[in-house]
Tab-separated table of C-alpha atoms in Angstrom:
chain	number	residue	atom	x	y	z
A	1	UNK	CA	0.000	0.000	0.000
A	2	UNK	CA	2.924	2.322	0.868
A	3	UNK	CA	5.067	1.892	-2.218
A	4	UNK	CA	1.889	1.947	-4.155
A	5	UNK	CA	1.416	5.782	-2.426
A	6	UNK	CA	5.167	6.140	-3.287
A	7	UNK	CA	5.044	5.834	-7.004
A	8	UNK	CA	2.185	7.564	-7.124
A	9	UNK	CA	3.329	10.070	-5.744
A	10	UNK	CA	6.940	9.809	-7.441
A	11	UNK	CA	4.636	10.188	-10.866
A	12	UNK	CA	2.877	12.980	-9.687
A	13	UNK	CA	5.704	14.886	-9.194
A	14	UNK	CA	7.373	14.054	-12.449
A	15	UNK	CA	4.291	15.330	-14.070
A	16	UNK	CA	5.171	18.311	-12.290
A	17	UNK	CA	8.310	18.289	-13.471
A	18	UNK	CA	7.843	17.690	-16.605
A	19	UNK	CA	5.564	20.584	-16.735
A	20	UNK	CA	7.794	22.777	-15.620
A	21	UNK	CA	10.349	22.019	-18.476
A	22	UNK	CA	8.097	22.318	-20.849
A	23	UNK	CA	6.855	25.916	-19.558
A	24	UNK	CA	10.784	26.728	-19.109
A	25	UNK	CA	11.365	24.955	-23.032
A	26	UNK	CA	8.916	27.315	-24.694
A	27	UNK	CA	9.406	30.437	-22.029
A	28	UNK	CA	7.085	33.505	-21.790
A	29	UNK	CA	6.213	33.891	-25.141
A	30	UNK	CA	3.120	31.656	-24.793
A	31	UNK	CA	1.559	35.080	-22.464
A	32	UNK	CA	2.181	37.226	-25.746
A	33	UNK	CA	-0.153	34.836	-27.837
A	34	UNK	CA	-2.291	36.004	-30.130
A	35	UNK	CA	-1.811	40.000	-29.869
A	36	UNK	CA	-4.720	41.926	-31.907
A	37	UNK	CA	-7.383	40.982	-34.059
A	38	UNK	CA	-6.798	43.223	-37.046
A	39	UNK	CA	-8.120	43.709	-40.478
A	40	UNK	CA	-5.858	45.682	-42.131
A	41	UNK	CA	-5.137	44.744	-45.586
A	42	UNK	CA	-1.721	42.177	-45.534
A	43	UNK	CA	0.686	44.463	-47.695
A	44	UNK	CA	1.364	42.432	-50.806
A	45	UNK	CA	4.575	41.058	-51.556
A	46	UNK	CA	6.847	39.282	-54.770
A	47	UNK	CA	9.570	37.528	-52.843
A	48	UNK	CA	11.574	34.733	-54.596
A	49	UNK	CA	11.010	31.121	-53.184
A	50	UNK	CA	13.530	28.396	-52.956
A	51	UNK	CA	12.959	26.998	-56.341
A	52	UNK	CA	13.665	30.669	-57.813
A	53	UNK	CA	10.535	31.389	-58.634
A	54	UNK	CA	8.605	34.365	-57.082
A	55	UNK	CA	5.504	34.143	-55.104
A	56	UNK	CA	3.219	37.308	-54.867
A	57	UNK	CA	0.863	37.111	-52.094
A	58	UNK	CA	-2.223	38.922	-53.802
A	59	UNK	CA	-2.409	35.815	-55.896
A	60	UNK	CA	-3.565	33.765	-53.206
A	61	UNK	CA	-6.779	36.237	-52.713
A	62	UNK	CA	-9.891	33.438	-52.248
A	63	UNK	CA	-7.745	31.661	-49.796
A	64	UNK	CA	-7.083	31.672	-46.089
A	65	UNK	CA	-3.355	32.650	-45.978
A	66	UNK	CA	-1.031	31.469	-42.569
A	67	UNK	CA	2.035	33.345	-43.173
A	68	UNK	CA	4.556	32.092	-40.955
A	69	UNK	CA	7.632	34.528	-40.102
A	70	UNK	CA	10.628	31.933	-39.164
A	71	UNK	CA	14.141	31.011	-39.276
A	72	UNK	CA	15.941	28.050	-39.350
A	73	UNK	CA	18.341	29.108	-36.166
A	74	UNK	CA	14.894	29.863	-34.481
A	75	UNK	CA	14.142	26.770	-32.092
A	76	UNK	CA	10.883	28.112	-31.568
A	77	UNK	CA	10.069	28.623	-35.273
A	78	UNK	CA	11.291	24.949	-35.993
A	79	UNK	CA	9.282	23.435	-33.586
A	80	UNK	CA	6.244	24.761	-34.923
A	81	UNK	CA	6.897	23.421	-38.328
A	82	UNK	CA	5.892	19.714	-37.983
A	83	UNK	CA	2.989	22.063	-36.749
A	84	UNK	CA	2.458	23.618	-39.873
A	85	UNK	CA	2.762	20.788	-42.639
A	86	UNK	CA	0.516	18.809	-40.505
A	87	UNK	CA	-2.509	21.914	-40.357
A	88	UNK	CA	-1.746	22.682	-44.035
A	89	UNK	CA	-2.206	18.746	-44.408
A	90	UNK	CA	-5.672	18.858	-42.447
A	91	UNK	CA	-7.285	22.212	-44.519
A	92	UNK	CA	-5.695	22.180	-47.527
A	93	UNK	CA	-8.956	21.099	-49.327
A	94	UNK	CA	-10.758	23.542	-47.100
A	95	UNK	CA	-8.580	26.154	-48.784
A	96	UNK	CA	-5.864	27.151	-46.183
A	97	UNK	CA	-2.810	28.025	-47.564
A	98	UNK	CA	0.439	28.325	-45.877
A	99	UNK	CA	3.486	30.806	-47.098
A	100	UNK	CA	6.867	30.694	-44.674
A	101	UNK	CA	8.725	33.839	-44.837
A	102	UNK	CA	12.253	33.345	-43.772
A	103	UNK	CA	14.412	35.266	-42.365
A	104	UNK	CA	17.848	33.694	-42.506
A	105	UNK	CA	20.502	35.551	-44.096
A	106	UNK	CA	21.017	32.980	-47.146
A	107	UNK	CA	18.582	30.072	-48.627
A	108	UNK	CA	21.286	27.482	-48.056
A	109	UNK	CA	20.169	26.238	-44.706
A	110	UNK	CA	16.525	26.878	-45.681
A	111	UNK	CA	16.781	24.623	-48.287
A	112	UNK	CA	18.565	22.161	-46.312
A	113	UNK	CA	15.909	22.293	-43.473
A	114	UNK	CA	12.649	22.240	-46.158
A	115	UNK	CA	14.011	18.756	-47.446
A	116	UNK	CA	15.011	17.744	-43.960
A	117	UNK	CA	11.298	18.382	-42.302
A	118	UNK	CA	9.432	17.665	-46.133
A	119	UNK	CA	8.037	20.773	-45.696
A	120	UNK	CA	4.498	20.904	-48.088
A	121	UNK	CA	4.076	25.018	-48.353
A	122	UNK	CA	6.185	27.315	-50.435
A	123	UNK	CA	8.922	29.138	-48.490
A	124	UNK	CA	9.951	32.889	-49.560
A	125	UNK	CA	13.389	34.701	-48.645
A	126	UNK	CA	12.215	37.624	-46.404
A	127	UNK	CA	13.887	41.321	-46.376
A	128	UNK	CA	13.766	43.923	-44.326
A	129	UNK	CA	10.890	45.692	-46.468
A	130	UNK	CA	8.642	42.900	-46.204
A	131	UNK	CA	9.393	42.987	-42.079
A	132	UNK	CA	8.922	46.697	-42.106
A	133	UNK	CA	5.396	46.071	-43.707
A	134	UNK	CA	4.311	43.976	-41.410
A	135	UNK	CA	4.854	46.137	-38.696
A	136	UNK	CA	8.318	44.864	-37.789
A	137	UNK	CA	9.607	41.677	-37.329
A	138	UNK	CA	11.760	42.198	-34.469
A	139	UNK	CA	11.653	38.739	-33.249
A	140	UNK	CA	10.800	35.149	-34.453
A	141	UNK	CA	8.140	33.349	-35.047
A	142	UNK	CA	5.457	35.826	-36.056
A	143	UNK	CA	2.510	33.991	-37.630
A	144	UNK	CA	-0.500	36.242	-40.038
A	145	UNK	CA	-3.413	35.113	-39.951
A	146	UNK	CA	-5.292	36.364	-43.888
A	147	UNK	CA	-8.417	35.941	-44.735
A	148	UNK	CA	-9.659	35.219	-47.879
A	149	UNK	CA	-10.261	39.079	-48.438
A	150	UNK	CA	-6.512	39.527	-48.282
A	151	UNK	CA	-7.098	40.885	-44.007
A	152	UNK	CA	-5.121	40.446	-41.752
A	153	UNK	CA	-7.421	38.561	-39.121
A	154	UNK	CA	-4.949	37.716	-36.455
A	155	UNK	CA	-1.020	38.331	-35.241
A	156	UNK	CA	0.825	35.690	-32.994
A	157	UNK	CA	3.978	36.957	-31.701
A	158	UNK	CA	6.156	34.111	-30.469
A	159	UNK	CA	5.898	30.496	-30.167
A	160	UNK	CA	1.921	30.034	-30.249
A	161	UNK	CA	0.305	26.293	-29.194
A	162	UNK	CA	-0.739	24.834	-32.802
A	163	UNK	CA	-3.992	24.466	-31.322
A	164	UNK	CA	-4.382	28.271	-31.340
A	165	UNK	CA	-3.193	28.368	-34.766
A	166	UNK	CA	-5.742	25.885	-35.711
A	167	UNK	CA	-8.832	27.498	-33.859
A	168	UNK	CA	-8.133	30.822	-35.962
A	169	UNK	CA	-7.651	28.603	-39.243
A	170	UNK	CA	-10.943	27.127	-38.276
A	171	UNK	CA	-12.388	30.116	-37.380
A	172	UNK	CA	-11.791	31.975	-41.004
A	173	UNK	CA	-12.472	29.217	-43.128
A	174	UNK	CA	-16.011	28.930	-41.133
A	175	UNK	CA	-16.526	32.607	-41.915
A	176	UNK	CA	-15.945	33.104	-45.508
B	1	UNK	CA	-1.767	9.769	6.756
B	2	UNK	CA	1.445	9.941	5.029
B	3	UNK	CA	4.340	8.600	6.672
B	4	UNK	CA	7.519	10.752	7.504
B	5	UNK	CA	9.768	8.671	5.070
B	6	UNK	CA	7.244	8.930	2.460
B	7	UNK	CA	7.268	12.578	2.632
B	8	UNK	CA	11.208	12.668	2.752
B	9	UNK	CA	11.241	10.532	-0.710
B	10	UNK	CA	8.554	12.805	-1.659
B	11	UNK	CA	10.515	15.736	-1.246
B	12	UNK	CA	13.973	14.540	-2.567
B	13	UNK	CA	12.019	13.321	-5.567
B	14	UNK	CA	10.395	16.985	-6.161
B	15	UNK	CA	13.811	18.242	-5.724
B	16	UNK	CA	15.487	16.005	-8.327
B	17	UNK	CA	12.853	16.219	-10.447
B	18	UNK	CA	12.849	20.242	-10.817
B	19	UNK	CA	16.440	20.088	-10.755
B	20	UNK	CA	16.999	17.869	-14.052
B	21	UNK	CA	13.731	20.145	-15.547
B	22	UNK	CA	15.986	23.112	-14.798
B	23	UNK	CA	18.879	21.627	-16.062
B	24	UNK	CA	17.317	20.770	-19.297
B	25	UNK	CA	15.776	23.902	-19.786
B	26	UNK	CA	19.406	25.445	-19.413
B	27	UNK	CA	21.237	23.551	-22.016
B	28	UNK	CA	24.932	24.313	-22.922
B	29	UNK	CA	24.582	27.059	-25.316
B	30	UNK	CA	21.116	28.421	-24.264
B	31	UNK	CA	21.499	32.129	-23.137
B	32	UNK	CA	19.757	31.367	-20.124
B	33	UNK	CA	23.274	29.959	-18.745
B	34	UNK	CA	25.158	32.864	-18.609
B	35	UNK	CA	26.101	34.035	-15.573
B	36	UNK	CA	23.718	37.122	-14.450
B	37	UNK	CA	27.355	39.335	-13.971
B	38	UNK	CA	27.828	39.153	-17.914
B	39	UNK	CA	24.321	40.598	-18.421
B	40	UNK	CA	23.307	43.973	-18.942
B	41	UNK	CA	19.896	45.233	-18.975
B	42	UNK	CA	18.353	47.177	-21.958
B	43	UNK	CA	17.785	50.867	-19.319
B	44	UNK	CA	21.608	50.453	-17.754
B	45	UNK	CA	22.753	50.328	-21.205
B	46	UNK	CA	20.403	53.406	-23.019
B	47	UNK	CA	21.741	55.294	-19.346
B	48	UNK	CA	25.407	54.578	-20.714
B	49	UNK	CA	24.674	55.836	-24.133
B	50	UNK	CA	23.230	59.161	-23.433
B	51	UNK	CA	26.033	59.911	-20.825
B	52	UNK	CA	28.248	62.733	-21.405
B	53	UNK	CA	30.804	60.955	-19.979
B	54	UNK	CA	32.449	57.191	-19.639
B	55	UNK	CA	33.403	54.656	-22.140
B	56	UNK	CA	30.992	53.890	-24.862
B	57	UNK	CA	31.084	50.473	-25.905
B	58	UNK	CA	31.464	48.578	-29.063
B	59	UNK	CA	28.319	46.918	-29.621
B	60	UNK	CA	28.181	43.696	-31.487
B	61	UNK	CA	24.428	42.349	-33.605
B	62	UNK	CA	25.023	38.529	-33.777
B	63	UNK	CA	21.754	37.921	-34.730
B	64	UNK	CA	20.215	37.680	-38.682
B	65	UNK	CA	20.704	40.691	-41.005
B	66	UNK	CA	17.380	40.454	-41.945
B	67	UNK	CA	16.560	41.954	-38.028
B	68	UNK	CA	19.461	43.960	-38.071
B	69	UNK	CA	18.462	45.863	-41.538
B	70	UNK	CA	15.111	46.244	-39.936
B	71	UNK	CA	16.262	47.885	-36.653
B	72	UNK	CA	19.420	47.942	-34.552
B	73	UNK	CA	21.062	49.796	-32.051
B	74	UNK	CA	22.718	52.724	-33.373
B	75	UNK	CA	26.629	52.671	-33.786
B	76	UNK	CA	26.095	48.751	-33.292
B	77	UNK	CA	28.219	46.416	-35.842
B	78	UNK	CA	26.260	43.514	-37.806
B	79	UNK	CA	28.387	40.401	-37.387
B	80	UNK	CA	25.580	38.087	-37.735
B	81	UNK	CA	24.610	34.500	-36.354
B	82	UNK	CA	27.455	33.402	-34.470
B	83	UNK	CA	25.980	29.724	-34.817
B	84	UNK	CA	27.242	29.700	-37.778
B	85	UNK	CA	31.008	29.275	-38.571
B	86	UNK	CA	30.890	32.289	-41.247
B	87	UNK	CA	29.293	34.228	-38.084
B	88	UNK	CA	31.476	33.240	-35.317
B	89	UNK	CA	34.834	34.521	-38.313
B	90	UNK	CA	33.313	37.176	-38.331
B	91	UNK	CA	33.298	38.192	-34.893
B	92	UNK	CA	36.263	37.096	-34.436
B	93	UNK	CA	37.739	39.785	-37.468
B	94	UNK	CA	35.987	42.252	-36.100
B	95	UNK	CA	37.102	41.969	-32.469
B	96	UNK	CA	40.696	40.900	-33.113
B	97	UNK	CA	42.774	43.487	-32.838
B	98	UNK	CA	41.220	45.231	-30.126
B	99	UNK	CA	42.760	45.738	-26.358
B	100	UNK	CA	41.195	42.724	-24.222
B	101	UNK	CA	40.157	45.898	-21.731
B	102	UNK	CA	37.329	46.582	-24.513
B	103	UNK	CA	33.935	47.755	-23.283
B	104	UNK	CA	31.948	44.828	-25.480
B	105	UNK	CA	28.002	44.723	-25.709
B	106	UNK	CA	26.651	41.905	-27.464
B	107	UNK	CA	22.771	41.298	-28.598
B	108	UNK	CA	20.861	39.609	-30.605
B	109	UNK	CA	16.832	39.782	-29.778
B	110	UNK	CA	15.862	37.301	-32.501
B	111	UNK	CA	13.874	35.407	-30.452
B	112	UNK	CA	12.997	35.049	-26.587
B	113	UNK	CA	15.961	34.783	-23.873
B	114	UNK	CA	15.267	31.261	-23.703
B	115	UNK	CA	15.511	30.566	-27.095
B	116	UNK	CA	18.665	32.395	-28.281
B	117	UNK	CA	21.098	30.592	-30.265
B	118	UNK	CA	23.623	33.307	-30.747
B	119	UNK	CA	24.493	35.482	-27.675
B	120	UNK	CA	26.124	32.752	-25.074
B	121	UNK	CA	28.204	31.261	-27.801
B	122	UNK	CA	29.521	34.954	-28.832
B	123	UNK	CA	29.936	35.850	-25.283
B	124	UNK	CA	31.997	32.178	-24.588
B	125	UNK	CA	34.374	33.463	-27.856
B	126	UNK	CA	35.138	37.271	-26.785
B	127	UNK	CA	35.621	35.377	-23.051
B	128	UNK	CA	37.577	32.518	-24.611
B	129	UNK	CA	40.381	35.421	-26.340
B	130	UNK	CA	40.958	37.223	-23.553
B	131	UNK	CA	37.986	39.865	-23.373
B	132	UNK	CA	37.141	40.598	-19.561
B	133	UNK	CA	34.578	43.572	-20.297
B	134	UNK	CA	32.113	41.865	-21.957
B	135	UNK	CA	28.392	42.473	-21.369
B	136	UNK	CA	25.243	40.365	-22.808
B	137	UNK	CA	22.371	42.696	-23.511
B	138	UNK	CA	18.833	40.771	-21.562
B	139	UNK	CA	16.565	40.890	-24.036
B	140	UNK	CA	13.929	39.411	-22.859
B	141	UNK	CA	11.152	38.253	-25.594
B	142	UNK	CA	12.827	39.829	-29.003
B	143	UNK	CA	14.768	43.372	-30.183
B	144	UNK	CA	11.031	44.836	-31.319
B	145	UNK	CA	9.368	44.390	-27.793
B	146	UNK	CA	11.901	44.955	-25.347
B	147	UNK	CA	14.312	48.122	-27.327
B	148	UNK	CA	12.040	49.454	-30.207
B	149	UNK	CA	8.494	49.771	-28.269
B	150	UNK	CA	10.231	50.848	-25.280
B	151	UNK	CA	11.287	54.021	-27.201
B	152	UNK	CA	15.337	53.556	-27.000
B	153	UNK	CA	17.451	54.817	-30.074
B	154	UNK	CA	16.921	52.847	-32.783
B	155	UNK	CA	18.756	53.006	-36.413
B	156	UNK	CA	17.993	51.099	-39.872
B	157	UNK	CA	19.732	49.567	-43.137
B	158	UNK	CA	23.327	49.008	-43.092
């Protein structure tokens, strides 16, 4: 009865534990979440993807747009990924597309990392006009939520749960 | 009732348990293992700036360029991501023939304290050759939030 009391007790407090490396692992920006609900028009863009060609956001008017500011040196921003191809997976058909927008210095490691995690969106090389137009990107991730009007319907700063992600996803597509 | 042994394994249990989740969330390279006396916060360092007097420092970006093109301290160098090996030459070139005396300030911002990749392995260089007045800048969630919103001097492009 005792060492029955003992592991459960042991377990409990790894759970605790457990939790409290995960709240260290992904750190305070959870609390910055989702900031503002805007709906400003996204500023349009022609950035060059990895295979060369460019991408021009106002060509994806009629869809729900994720646009997903990242790096590959950006733990936070890589953990999310698996996120990503999995919701882009899930809603393609629904009409969700996702665009990654990354801010590394060169496309070698991006392309290296987009082969290495199969990634199933199109990535663009970012600048500091297209961070500027989005208000500043001063810090990665930074994930857009765009309607199919071409609004901006939501801003996550920082690491955000996928599950948020996925309730705003669901939320547009619903609306439109 | 719990016995008293119980509550001793209990306890040593809790301990060892938040001890290894500290330890793991402080991994070798993580910026939240450098010592608290290499850090300097972003008010102590805007107060040295706008002094009339005192030694300025040189101030070192190791983050992207992308971030530094977008906003950086002014009179701050780009070196750029020290995790890479092009980023670490870099800093070392640009650091090299100074007196190991220096007043150094390093940031990056890119992402939240926790997170950084580039500021404790730029600070373990600059200590690593010799550098004894080296500061980290505590950034605590990115550059934007914690120096731009708060109102400090900011510059852009190269």
């Amino acid at each position: 009865m005792a060492s029955r009391r003992r592991i459960l007790i042991g377990a409990g407090l790894l759970f605790v534990a457990v939790g409290v490396y995960v709240a260290l692992h992904r750190g305070g920006s959870i609390a910055r979440g989702p900031t503002a609900k805007q709906h400003s028009v996204a500023p349009d863009f022609s950035l060059p993807q990895l295979n060369g060609q460019s991408l021009q956001l106002s060509a994806y008017r009629g869809k729900v747009v994720l646009l997903d500011f990242w790096a590959t040196w950006c733990t936070p921003c890589r953990e999310e990924i698996p996120h990503l191809v999995e919701l882009q997976n899930k809603y393609r058909d629904r009409g969700l597309e996702i665009i990654g927008v990354s801010m590394d210095d060169s496309p070698d490691p991006v392309r290296d990392f987009y082969q290495r995690f199969q990634m199933n969106y199109p990535v663009v090389m970012g600048n500091a006009d297209i961070g500027e137009g989005y208000g500043g990107v001063l810090g990665l991730p930074i994930a857009f939520i765009i309607d199919r009007d071409g609004r901006i319907y939501a801003k996550h700063i920082g690491a955000t749960e996928a599950s948020v992600l996925e309730q705003d996803v669901r939320a547009v597509l619903a609306s439109q | 009732m719990i016995s008293k042994r119980t509550r001793r394994i209990a306890l040593a249990v809790l301990i060892s348990a938040l001890s290894a989740a500290i330890f793991l969330g402080q991994a070798p390279g993580q910026a939240t293992s450098i010592p608290s006396s290499h850090l300097i916060n972003p008010e102590d360092l805007v107060k040295i700036l706008q002094a009339t007097q005192g030694e300025k420092p040189l101030m070192l970006q190791v983050g992207s360029y992308v971030l530094y093109a977008q906003a950086h301290i002014p009179a701050s160098e780009y070196v750029g991501p020290v995790t890479s090996e092009a980023g670490m030459q870099q800093l070392h070139r640009q650091v090299d023939s100074l007196p190991k005396k220096k007043f150094i300030v390093l940031y990056c911002g890119c992402c939240p304290w926790n997170h950084c990749p580039n500021v404790k392995p730029a600070d373990d260089a600059l200590r690593a050759m010799g550098f004894t007045n080296v500061k980290v800048l505590y950034i605590a969630n990115n550059f934007g939030a914690d120096w731009v919103e708060k109102g400090y001097p900011v510059a852009k492009g190269q």
